[in-house]
JSON list of C-alpha atoms in Angstrom, two decimals:
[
{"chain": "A", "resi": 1, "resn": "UNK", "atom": "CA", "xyz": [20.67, -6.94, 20.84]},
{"chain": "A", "resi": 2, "resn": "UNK", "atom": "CA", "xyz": [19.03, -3.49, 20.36]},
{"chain": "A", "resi": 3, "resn": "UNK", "atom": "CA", "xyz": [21.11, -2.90, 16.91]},
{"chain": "A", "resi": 4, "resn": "UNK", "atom": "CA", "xyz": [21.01, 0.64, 16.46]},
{"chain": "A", "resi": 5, "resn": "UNK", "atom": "CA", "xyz": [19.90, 3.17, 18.83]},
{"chain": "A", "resi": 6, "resn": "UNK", "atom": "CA", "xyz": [19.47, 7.34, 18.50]},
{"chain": "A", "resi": 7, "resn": "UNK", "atom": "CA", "xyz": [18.76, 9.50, 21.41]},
{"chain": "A", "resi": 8, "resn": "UNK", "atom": "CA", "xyz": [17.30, 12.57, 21.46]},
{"chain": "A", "resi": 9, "resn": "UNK", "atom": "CA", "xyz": [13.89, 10.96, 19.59]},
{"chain": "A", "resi": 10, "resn": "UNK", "atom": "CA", "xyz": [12.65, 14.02, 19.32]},
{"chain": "A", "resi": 11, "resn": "UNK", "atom": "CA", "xyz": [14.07, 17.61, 20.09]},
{"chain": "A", "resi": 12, "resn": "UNK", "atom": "CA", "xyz": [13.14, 21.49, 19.20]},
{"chain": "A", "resi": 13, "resn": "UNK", "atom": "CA", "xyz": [15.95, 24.05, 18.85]},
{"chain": "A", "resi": 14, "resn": "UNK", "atom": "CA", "xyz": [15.93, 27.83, 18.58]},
{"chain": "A", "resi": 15, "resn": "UNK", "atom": "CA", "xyz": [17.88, 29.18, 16.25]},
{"chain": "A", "resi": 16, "resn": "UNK", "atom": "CA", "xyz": [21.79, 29.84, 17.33]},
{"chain": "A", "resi": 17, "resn": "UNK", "atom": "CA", "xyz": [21.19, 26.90, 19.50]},
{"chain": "A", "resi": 18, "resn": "UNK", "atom": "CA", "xyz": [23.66, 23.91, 19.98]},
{"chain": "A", "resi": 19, "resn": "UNK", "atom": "CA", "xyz": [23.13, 20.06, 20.51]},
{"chain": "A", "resi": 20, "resn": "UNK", "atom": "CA", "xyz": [24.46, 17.01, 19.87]},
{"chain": "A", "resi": 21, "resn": "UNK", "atom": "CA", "xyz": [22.96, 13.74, 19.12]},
{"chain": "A", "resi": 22, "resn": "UNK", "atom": "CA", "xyz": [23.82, 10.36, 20.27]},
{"chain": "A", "resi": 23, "resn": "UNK", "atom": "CA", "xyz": [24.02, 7.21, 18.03]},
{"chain": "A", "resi": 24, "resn": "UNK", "atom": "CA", "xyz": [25.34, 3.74, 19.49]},
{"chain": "A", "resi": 25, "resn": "UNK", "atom": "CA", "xyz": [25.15, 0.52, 17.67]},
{"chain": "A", "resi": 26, "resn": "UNK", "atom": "CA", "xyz": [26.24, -2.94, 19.27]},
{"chain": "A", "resi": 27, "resn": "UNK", "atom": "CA", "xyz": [26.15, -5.07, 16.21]},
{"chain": "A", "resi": 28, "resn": "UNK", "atom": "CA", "xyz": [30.10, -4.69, 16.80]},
{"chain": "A", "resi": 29, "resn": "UNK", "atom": "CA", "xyz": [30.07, -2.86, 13.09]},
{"chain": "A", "resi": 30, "resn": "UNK", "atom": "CA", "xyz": [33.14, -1.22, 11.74]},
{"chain": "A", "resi": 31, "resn": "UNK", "atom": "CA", "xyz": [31.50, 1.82, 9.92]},
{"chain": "A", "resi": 32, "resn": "UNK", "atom": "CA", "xyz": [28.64, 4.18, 10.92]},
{"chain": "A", "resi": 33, "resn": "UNK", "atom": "CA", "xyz": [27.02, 7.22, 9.12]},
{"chain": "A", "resi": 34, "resn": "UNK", "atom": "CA", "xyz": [24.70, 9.87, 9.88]},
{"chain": "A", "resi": 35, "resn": "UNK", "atom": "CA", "xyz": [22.18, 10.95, 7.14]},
{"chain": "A", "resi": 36, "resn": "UNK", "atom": "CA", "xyz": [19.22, 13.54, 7.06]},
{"chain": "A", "resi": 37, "resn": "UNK", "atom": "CA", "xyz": [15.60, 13.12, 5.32]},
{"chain": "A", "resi": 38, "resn": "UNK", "atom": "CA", "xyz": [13.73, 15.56, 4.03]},
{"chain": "A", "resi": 39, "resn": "UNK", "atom": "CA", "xyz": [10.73, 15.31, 2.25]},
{"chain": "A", "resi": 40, "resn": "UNK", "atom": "CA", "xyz": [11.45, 15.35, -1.72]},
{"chain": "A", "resi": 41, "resn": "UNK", "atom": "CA", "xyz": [15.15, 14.71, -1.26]},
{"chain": "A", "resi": 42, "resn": "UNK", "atom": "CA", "xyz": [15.55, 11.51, -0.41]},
{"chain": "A", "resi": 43, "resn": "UNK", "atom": "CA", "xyz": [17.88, 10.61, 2.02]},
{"chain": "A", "resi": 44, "resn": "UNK", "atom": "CA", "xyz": [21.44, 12.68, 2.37]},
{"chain": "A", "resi": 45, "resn": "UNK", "atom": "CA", "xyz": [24.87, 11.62, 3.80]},
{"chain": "A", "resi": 46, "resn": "UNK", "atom": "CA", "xyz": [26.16, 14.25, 6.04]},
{"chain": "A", "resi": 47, "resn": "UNK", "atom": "CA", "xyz": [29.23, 12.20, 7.33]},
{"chain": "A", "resi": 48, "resn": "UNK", "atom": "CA", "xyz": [30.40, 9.34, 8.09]},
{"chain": "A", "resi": 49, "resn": "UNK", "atom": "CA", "xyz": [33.03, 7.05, 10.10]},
{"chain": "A", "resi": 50, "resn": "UNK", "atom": "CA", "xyz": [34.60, 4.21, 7.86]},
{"chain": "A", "resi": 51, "resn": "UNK", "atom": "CA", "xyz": [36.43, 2.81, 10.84]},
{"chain": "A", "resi": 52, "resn": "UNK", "atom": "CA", "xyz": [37.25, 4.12, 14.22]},
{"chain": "A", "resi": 53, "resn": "UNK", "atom": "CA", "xyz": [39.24, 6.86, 14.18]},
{"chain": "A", "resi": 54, "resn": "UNK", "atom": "CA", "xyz": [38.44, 8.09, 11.55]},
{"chain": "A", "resi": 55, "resn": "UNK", "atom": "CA", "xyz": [35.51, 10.51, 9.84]},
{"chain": "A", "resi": 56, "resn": "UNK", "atom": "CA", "xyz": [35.02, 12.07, 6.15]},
{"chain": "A", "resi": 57, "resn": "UNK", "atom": "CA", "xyz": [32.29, 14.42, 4.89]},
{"chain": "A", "resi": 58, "resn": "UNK", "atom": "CA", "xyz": [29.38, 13.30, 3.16]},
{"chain": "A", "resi": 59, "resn": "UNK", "atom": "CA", "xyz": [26.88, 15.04, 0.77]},
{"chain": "A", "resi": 60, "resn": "UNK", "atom": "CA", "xyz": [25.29, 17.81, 2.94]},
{"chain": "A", "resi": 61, "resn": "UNK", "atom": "CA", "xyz": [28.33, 18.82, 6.26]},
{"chain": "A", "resi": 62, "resn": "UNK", "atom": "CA", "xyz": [27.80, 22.18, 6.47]},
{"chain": "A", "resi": 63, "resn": "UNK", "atom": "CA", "xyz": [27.07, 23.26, 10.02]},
{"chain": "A", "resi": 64, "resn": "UNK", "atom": "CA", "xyz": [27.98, 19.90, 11.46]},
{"chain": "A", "resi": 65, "resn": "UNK", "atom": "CA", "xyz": [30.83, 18.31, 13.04]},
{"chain": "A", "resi": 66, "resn": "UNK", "atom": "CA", "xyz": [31.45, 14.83, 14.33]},
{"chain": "A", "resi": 67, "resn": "UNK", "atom": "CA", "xyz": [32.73, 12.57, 16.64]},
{"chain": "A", "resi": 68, "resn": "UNK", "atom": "CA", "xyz": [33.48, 8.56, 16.59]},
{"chain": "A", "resi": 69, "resn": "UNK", "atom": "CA", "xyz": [34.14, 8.18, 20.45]},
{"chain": "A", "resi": 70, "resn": "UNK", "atom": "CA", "xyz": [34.57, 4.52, 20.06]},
{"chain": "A", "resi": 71, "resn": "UNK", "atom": "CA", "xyz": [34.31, 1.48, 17.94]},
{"chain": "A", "resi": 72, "resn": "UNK", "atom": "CA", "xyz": [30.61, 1.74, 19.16]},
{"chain": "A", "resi": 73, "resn": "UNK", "atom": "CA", "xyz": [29.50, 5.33, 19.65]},
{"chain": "A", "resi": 74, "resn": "UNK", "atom": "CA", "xyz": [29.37, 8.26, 16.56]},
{"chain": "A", "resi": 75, "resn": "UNK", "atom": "CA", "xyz": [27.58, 11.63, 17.78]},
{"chain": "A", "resi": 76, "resn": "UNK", "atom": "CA", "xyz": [26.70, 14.65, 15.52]},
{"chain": "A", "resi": 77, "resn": "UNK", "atom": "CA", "xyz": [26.69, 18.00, 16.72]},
{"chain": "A", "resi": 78, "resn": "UNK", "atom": "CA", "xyz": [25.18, 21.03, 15.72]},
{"chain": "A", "resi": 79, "resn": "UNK", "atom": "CA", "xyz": [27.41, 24.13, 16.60]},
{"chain": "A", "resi": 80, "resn": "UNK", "atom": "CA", "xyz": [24.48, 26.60, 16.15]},
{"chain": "A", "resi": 81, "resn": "UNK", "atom": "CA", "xyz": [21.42, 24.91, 14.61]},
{"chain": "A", "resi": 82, "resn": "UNK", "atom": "CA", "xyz": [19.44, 27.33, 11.79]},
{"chain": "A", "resi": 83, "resn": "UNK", "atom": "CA", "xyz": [16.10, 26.47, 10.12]},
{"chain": "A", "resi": 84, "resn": "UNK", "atom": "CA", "xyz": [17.11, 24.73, 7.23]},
{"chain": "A", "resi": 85, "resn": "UNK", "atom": "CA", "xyz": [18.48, 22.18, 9.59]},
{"chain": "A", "resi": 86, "resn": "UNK", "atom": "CA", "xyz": [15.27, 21.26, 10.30]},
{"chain": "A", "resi": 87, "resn": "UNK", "atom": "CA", "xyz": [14.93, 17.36, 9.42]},
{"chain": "A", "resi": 88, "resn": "UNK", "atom": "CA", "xyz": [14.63, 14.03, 10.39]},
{"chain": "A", "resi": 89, "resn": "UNK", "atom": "CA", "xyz": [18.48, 12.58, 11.65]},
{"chain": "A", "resi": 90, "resn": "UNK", "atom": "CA", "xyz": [19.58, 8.87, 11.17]},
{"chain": "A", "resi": 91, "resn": "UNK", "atom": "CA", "xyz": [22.62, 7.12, 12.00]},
{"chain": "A", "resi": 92, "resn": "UNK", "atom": "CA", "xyz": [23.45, 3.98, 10.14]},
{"chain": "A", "resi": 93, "resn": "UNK", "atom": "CA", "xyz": [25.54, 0.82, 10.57]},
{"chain": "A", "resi": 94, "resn": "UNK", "atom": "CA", "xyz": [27.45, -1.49, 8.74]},
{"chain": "A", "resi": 95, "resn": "UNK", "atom": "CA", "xyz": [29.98, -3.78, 8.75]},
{"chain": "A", "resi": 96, "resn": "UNK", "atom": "CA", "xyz": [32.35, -2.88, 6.44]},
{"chain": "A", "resi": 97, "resn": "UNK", "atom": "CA", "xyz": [32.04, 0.54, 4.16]},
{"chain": "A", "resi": 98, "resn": "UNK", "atom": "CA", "xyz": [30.87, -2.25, 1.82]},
{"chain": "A", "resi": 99, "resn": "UNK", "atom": "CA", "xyz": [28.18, -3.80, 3.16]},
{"chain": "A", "resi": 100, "resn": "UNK", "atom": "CA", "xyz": [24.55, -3.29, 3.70]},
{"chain": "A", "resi": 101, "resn": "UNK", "atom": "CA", "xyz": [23.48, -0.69, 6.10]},
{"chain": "A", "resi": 102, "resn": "UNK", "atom": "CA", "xyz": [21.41, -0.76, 9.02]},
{"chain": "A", "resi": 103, "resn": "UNK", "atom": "CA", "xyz": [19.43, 1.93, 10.85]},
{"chain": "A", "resi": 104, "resn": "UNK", "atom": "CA", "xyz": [18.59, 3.71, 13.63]},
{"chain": "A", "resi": 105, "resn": "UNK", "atom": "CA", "xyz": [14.79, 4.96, 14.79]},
{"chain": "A", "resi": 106, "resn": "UNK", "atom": "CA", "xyz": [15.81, 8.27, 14.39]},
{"chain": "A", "resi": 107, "resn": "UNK", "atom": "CA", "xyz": [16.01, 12.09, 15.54]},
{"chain": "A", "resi": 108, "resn": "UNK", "atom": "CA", "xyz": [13.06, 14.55, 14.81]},
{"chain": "A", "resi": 109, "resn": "UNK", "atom": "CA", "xyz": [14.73, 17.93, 15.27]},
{"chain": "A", "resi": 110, "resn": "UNK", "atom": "CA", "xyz": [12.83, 20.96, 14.88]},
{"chain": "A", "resi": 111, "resn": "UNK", "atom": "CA", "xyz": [14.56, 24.48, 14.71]},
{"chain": "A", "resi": 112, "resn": "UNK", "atom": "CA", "xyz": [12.71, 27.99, 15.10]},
{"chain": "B", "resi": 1, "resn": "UNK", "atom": "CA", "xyz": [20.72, 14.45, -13.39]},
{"chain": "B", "resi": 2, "resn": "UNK", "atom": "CA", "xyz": [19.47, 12.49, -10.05]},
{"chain": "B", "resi": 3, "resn": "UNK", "atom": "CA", "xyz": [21.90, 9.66, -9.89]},
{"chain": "B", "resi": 4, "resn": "UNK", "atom": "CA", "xyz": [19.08, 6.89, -8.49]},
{"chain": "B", "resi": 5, "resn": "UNK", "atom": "CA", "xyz": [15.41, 7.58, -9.49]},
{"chain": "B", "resi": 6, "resn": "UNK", "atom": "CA", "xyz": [12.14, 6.31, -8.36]},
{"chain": "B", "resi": 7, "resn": "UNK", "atom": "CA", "xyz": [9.23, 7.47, -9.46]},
{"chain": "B", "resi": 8, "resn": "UNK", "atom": "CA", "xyz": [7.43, 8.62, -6.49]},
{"chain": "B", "resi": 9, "resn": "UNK", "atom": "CA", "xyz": [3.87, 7.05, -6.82]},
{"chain": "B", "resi": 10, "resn": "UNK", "atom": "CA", "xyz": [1.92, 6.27, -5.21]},
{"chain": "B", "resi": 11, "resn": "UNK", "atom": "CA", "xyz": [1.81, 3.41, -6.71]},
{"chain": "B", "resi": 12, "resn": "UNK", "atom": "CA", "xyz": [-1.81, 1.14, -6.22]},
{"chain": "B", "resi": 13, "resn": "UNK", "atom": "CA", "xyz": [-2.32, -2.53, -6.24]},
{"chain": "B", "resi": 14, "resn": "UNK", "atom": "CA", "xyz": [-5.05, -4.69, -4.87]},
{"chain": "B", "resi": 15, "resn": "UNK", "atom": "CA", "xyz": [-4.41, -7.21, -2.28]},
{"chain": "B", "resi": 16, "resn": "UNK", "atom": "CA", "xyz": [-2.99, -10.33, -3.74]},
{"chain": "B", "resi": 17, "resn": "UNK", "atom": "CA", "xyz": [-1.93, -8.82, -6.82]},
{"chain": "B", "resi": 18, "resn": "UNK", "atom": "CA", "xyz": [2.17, -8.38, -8.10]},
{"chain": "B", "resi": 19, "resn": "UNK", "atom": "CA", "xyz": [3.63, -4.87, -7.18]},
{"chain": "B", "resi": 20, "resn": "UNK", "atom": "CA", "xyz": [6.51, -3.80, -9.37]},
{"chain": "B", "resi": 21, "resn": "UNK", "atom": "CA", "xyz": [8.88, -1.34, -8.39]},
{"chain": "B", "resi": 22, "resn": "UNK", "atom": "CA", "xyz": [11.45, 0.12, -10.53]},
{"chain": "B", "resi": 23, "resn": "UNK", "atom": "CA", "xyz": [14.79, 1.92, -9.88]},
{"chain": "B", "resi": 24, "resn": "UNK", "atom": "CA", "xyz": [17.14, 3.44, -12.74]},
{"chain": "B", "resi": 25, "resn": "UNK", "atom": "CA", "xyz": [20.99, 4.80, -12.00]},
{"chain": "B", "resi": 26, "resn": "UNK", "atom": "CA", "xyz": [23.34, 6.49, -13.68]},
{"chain": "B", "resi": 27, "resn": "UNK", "atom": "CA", "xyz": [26.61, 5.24, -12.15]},
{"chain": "B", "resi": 28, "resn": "UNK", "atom": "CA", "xyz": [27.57, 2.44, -15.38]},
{"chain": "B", "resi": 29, "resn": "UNK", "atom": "CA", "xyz": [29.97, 1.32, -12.49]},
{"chain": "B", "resi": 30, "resn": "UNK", "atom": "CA", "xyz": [28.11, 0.74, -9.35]},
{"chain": "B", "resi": 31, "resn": "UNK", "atom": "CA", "xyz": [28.21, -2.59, -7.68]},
{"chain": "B", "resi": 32, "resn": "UNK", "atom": "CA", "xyz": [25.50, -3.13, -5.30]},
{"chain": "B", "resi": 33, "resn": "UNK", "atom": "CA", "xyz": [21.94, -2.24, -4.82]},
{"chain": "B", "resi": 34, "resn": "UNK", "atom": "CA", "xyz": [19.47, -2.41, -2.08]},
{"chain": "B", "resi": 35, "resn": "UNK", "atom": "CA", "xyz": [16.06, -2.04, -1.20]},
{"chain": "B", "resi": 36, "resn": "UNK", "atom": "CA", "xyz": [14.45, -0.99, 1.47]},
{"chain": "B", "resi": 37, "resn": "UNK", "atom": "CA", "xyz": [10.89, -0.15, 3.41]},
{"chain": "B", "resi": 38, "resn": "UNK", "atom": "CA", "xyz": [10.04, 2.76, 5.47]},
{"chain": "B", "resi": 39, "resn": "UNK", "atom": "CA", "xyz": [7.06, 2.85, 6.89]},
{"chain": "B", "resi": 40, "resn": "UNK", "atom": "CA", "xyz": [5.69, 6.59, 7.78]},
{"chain": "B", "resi": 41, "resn": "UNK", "atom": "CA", "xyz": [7.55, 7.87, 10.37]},
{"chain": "B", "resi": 42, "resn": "UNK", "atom": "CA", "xyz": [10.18, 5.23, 10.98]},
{"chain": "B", "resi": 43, "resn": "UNK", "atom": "CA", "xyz": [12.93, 4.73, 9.78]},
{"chain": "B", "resi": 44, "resn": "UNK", "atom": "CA", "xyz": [14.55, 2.52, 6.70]},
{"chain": "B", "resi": 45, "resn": "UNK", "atom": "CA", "xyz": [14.46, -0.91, 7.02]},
{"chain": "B", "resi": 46, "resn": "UNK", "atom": "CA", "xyz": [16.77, -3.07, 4.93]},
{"chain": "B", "resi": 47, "resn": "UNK", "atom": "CA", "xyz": [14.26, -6.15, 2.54]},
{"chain": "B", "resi": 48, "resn": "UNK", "atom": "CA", "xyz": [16.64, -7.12, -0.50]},
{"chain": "B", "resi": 49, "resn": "UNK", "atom": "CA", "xyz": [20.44, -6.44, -1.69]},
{"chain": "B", "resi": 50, "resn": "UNK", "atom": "CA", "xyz": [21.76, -7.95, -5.02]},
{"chain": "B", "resi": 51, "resn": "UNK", "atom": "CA", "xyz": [25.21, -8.08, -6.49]},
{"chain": "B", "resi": 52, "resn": "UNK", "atom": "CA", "xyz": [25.32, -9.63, -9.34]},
{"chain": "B", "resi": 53, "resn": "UNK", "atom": "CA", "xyz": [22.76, -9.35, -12.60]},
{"chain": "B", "resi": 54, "resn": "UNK", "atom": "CA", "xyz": [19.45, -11.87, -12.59]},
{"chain": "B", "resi": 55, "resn": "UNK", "atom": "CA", "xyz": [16.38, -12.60, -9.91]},
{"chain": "B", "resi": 56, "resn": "UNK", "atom": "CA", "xyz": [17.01, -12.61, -6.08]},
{"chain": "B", "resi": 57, "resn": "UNK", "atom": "CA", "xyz": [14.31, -14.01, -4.63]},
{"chain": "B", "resi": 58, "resn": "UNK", "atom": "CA", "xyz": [13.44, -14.38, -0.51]},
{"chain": "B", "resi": 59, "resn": "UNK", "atom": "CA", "xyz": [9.94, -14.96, 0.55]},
{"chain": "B", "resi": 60, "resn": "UNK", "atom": "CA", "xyz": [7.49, -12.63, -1.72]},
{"chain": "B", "resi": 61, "resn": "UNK", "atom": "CA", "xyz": [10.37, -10.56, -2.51]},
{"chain": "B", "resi": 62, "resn": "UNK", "atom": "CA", "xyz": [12.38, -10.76, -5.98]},
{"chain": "B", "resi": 63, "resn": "UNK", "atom": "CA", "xyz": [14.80, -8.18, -6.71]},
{"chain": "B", "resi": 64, "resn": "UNK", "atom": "CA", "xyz": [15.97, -7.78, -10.28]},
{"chain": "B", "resi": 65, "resn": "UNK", "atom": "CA", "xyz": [18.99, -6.35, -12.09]},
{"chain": "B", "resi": 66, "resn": "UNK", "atom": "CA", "xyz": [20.11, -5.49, -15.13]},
{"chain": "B", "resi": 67, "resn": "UNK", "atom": "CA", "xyz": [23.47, -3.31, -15.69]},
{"chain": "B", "resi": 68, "resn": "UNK", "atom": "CA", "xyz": [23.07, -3.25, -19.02]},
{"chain": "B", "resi": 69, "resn": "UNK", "atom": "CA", "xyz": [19.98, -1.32, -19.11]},
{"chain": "B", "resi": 70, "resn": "UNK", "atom": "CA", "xyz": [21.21, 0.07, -15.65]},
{"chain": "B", "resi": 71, "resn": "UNK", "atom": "CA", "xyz": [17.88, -0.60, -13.80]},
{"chain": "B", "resi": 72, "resn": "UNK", "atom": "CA", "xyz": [17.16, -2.74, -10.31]},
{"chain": "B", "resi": 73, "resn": "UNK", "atom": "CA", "xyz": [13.38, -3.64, -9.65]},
{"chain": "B", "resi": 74, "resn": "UNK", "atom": "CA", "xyz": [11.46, -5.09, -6.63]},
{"chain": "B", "resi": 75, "resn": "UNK", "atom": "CA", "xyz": [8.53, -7.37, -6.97]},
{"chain": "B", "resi": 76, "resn": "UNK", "atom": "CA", "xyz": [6.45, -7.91, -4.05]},
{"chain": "B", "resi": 77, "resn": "UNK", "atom": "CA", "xyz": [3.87, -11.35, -4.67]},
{"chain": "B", "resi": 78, "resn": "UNK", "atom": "CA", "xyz": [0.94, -11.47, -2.76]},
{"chain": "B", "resi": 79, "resn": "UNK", "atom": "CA", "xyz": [0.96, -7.93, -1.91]},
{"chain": "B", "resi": 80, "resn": "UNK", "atom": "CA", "xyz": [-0.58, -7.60, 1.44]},
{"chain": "B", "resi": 81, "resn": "UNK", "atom": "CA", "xyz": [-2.13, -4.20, 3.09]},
{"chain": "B", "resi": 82, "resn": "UNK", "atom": "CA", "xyz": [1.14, -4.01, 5.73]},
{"chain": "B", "resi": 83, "resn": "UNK", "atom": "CA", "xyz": [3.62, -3.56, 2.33]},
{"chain": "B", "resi": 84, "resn": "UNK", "atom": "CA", "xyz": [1.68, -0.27, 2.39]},
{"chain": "B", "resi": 85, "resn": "UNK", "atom": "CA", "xyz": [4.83, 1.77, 2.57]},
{"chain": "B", "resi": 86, "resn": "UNK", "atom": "CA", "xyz": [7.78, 3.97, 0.52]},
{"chain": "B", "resi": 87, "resn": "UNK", "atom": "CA", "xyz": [10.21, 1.82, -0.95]},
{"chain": "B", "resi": 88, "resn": "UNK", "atom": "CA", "xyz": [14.06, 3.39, -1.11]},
{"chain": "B", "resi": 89, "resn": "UNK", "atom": "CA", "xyz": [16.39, 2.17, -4.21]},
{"chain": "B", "resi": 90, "resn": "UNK", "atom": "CA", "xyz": [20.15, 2.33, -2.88]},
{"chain": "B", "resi": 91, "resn": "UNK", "atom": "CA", "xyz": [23.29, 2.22, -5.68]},
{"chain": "B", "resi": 92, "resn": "UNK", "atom": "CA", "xyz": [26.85, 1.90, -4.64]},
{"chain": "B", "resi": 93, "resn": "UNK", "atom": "CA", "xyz": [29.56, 2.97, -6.98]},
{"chain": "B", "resi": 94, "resn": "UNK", "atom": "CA", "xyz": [32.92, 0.74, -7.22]},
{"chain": "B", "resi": 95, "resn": "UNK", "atom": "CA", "xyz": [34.88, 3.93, -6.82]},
{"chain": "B", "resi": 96, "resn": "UNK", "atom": "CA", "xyz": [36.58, 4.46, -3.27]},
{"chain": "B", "resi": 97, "resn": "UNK", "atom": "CA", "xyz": [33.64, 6.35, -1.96]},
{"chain": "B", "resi": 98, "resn": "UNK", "atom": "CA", "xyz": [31.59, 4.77, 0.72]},
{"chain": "B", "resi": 99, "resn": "UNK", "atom": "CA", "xyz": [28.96, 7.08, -0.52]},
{"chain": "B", "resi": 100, "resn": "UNK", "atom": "CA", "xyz": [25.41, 5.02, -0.61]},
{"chain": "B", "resi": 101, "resn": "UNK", "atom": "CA", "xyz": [22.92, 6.44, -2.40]},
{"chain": "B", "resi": 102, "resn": "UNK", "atom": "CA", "xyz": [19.67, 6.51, -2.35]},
{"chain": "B", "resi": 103, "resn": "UNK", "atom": "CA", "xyz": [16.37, 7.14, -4.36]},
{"chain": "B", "resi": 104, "resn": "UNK", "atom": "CA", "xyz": [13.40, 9.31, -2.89]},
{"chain": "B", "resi": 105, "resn": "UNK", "atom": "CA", "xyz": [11.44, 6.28, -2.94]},
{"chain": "B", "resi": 106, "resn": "UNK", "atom": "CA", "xyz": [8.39, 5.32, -4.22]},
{"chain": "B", "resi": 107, "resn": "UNK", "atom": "CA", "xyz": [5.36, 5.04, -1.86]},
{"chain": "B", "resi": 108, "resn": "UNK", "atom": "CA", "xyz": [3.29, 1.94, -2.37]},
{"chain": "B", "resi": 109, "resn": "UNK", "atom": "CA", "xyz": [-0.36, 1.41, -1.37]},
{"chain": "B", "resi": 110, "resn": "UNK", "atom": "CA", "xyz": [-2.22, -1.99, -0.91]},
{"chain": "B", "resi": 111, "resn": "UNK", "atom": "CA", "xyz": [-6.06, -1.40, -1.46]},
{"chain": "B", "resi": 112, "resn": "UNK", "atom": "CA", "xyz": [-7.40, -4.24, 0.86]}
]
């Protein structure tokens, strides 16, 4: 049971660039989210998946879009990544919108 | 207005002694509050939740809440060098939001 897992770990953009990163979870959870760190700000919802099928916006979605392929998969992508994106990614699990969430090792992405 | 505060520390104990870690929100209507660790460079990791107002206790972990005065604390007993870490405060609302959020934290330190 590896719970939550992120890939890239770690990853360095130029600017204009595009990526997406992976989150899978196989706690058989209902909703997932992806948040962002940064230091002073606590941590930030950018989106999130309440169910399968569907997605809302969080706190911070400009410049992101994502994707719940399945019950256990939820990638974020970066259509073309600028500086201020610049953070530490994670994805989070729970099992219900309601309940506590769990998270992933997550993303270091660095953007020039 | 933040909506959860921490004050950011660091906050210093000796070994064995009681750390106390306090969390204020503004939400009168929120429903559930969590703590958890991060230790540098990884990622959150879920210690205490508590629902309903009173002591939660599990291991050398009590959580605390009062709604009245709109405040949730963590004590750690026996504080040991590895609680060296930040501590996150997370408030839910009631409202239909799945929106969790959190406190920058408040980074403890355990002087062996």
């Amino acid at each position: 049971n590896a719970g939550v897992t992120q890939t890239p770990k770690f990853q360095v953009l130029k600017t204009g660039q595009s990526m997406t990163l992976q989150c899978a979870q196989d706690m058989n959870h209902n909703s997932m989210y992806w948040y962002r760190q940064d230091p002073g700000m606590g941590l930030r919802l950018i989106y999130y998946s309440a169910s399968e099928g569907t997605t809302d916006k969080g706190e911070v979605p400009n410049g992101y879009n994502v994707s719940r392929l399945n019950k256990r998969e939820f990638s974020l992508r970066l259509e073309s990544a600028a500086p201020s994106q610049t953070s530490v990614y994670f994805c989070a699990s729970s099992v219900t919108a309601y309940n506590e969430q769990f998270f992933g090792p997550g993303t270091r992405l660095t953007v020039l | 207005q933040k909506e959860v505060e921490q004050n950011s520390g660091p906050l210093s104990v000796p070994e064995g002694a009681i750390a106390s870690l306090n969390c204020t929100y503004s939400d009168r209507g929120s429903q559930s509050f969590f703590w958890y660790r991060q230790y540098s460079g990884k990622s959150p990791e879920l210690i205490m939740s508590i629902y309903s107002n009173g002591d939660k206790e599990d291991g050398r972990f009590t959580a605390q809440l009062n709604k009245a005065s709109q405040y949730v604390s963590l004590l750690i007993r026996d504080s040991q060098p590895s609680d060296s870490a930040t501590y996150l405060c997370a408030v839910k609302g009631m409202d239909s939001s799945y929106k969790l959020i959190f406190g920058s934290g408040t980074r403890l330190l355990v002087r062996p």
